[in-house]
Short mmCIF file of C-alpha atoms in Angstrom, two decimals:
data_model
loop_
_atom_site.label_atom_id
_atom_site.label_comp_id
_atom_site.label_asym_id
_atom_site.label_seq_id
_atom_site.Cartn_x
_atom_site.Cartn_y
_atom_site.Cartn_z
CA UNK A 162 26.63 -50.60 16.96
CA UNK A 163 27.39 -46.89 16.14
CA UNK A 164 30.89 -45.81 16.91
CA UNK A 165 29.89 -42.26 17.83
CA UNK A 166 27.14 -39.71 17.80
CA UNK A 167 26.36 -36.89 15.36
CA UNK A 168 27.36 -33.70 17.20
CA UNK A 169 26.59 -31.09 14.49
CA UNK A 170 23.89 -31.19 11.88
CA UNK A 171 26.30 -29.71 9.34
CA UNK A 172 29.53 -27.78 9.48
CA UNK A 173 29.97 -24.85 6.97
CA UNK A 174 33.38 -23.51 5.95
CA UNK A 175 33.42 -19.77 5.71
CA UNK A 176 35.73 -16.68 6.02
CA UNK A 177 34.02 -15.39 9.12
CA UNK A 178 32.42 -17.96 11.34
CA UNK A 179 30.94 -15.46 13.80
CA UNK A 180 29.20 -13.46 11.22
CA UNK A 181 27.73 -16.54 9.42
CA UNK A 182 26.70 -18.02 12.70
CA UNK A 183 24.88 -14.78 13.59
CA UNK A 184 23.03 -14.87 10.27
CA UNK A 185 21.76 -18.48 10.88
CA UNK A 186 21.00 -17.89 14.51
CA UNK A 187 18.90 -14.87 13.66
CA UNK A 188 17.17 -16.75 10.75
CA UNK A 189 16.36 -19.94 12.79
CA UNK A 190 16.13 -18.63 16.39
CA UNK A 191 19.23 -20.08 17.75
CA UNK A 192 22.06 -19.04 19.99
CA UNK A 193 25.55 -18.31 19.01
CA UNK A 194 28.30 -20.08 21.09
CA UNK A 195 31.99 -19.68 20.82
CA UNK A 196 34.27 -17.33 18.81
CA UNK A 197 37.33 -17.42 16.60
CA UNK A 198 37.90 -20.20 14.10
CA UNK A 199 34.97 -22.43 15.15
CA UNK A 200 31.54 -21.08 16.18
CA UNK A 201 28.30 -22.98 16.74
CA UNK A 202 24.65 -22.15 16.72
CA UNK A 203 22.48 -24.16 19.26
CA UNK A 204 18.80 -24.57 19.51
CA UNK A 205 16.93 -24.89 22.89
CA UNK A 206 13.46 -25.55 21.67
CA UNK A 207 11.39 -26.32 18.53
CA UNK A 208 12.25 -28.72 15.80
CA UNK A 209 15.96 -28.02 16.06
CA UNK A 210 16.23 -28.45 19.81
CA UNK A 211 19.36 -30.19 20.80
CA UNK A 212 20.90 -29.77 17.37
CA UNK A 213 23.83 -27.65 16.24
CA UNK A 214 25.02 -25.77 13.20
CA UNK A 215 28.78 -25.20 13.13
CA UNK A 216 30.85 -22.71 11.13
CA UNK A 217 34.57 -23.17 10.56
CA UNK A 218 37.07 -20.56 9.33
CA UNK A 219 38.51 -21.57 6.09
CA UNK A 220 41.41 -19.33 4.85
CA UNK A 221 41.04 -18.62 1.15
CA UNK A 222 37.41 -19.86 1.20
CA UNK A 223 35.93 -19.88 -2.28
CA UNK A 224 32.08 -19.98 -2.11
CA UNK A 225 30.23 -22.29 -4.38
CA UNK A 226 28.65 -20.75 -7.55
CA UNK A 227 25.03 -21.56 -8.04
CA UNK A 228 24.38 -23.20 -10.45
CA UNK A 229 27.80 -24.29 -11.72
CA UNK A 230 29.52 -27.48 -12.43
CA UNK A 231 32.96 -25.98 -11.99
CA UNK A 232 32.28 -24.55 -8.46
CA UNK A 233 29.31 -26.84 -7.45
CA UNK A 234 27.28 -26.26 -4.36
CA UNK A 235 28.24 -29.75 -2.89
CA UNK A 236 25.08 -29.33 -0.67
CA UNK A 237 22.48 -26.93 0.21
CA UNK A 238 20.06 -26.34 3.15
CA UNK A 239 16.27 -26.35 2.74
CA UNK A 240 14.12 -24.46 5.18
CA UNK A 241 10.38 -24.98 5.12
CA UNK A 242 7.84 -22.30 5.64
CA UNK A 243 4.02 -22.26 5.17
CA UNK A 244 3.03 -20.80 1.78
CA UNK A 245 1.25 -17.84 3.23
CA UNK A 246 4.46 -16.91 5.15
CA UNK A 247 6.85 -17.25 2.27
CA UNK A 248 7.04 -13.62 1.24
CA UNK A 249 7.54 -12.50 4.86
CA UNK A 250 10.31 -15.16 5.28
CA UNK A 251 11.99 -13.84 2.14
CA UNK A 252 11.88 -10.25 3.49
CA UNK A 253 13.52 -11.48 6.70
CA UNK A 254 16.31 -13.50 5.17
CA UNK A 255 17.10 -10.62 2.67
CA UNK A 256 17.28 -8.27 5.62
CA UNK A 257 19.59 -10.52 7.41
CA UNK A 258 22.00 -10.42 4.36
CA UNK A 259 20.92 -13.20 2.09
CA UNK A 260 20.69 -12.70 -1.69
CA UNK A 261 17.92 -14.06 -3.88
CA UNK A 262 19.31 -15.92 -6.87
CA UNK A 263 16.31 -17.74 -8.18
CA UNK A 264 12.58 -17.03 -7.55
CA UNK A 265 9.63 -19.54 -7.57
CA UNK A 266 8.42 -18.56 -11.05
CA UNK A 267 5.41 -16.62 -9.72
CA UNK A 268 4.42 -19.50 -7.46
CA UNK A 269 4.73 -22.23 -9.98
CA UNK A 270 7.53 -23.93 -8.06
CA UNK A 271 7.57 -24.55 -4.25
CA UNK A 272 10.94 -23.08 -3.58
CA UNK A 273 13.13 -19.94 -3.92
CA UNK A 274 16.97 -20.10 -3.90
CA UNK A 275 19.17 -17.79 -1.94
CA UNK A 276 22.90 -17.35 -1.04
CA UNK A 277 23.92 -16.76 2.58
CA UNK A 278 26.38 -13.98 3.32
CA UNK A 279 29.35 -16.37 2.72
CA UNK A 280 27.78 -17.63 -0.58
CA UNK A 281 26.33 -21.02 0.46
CA UNK A 282 23.02 -21.75 -1.29
CA UNK A 283 19.84 -22.46 0.72
CA UNK A 284 16.19 -22.67 -0.19
CA UNK A 285 13.04 -21.39 1.39
CA UNK A 286 10.54 -24.17 0.46
CA UNK A 287 6.71 -24.32 0.75
CA UNK A 288 5.80 -26.52 3.52
#
């Protein structure tokens, strides 16, 4: 018997929860809820309907360094897009403030690696 339910898909530590929540809400089509030290992104429809991403203020936050054994990523998020939409998705996330850190080797690999505005790695993967 489960002792509870999973409320958030994942919680990210960051220096500015509202800003990072806005990045992911705009990227994924969610809605920002709350303010201050804990902010969530909720989803009303689509594959993420009913799920939440949460962002928690962490004083002195030191972002992961990708790739690095000393400051490991600890986790990353994968977002799947159709191959024909990968370049457009990349333009969109870069416009929202992401940074490309590793390309897909001219299409030889099915993913590209980015850092969100707080330095957390995520991938756009070919669906």
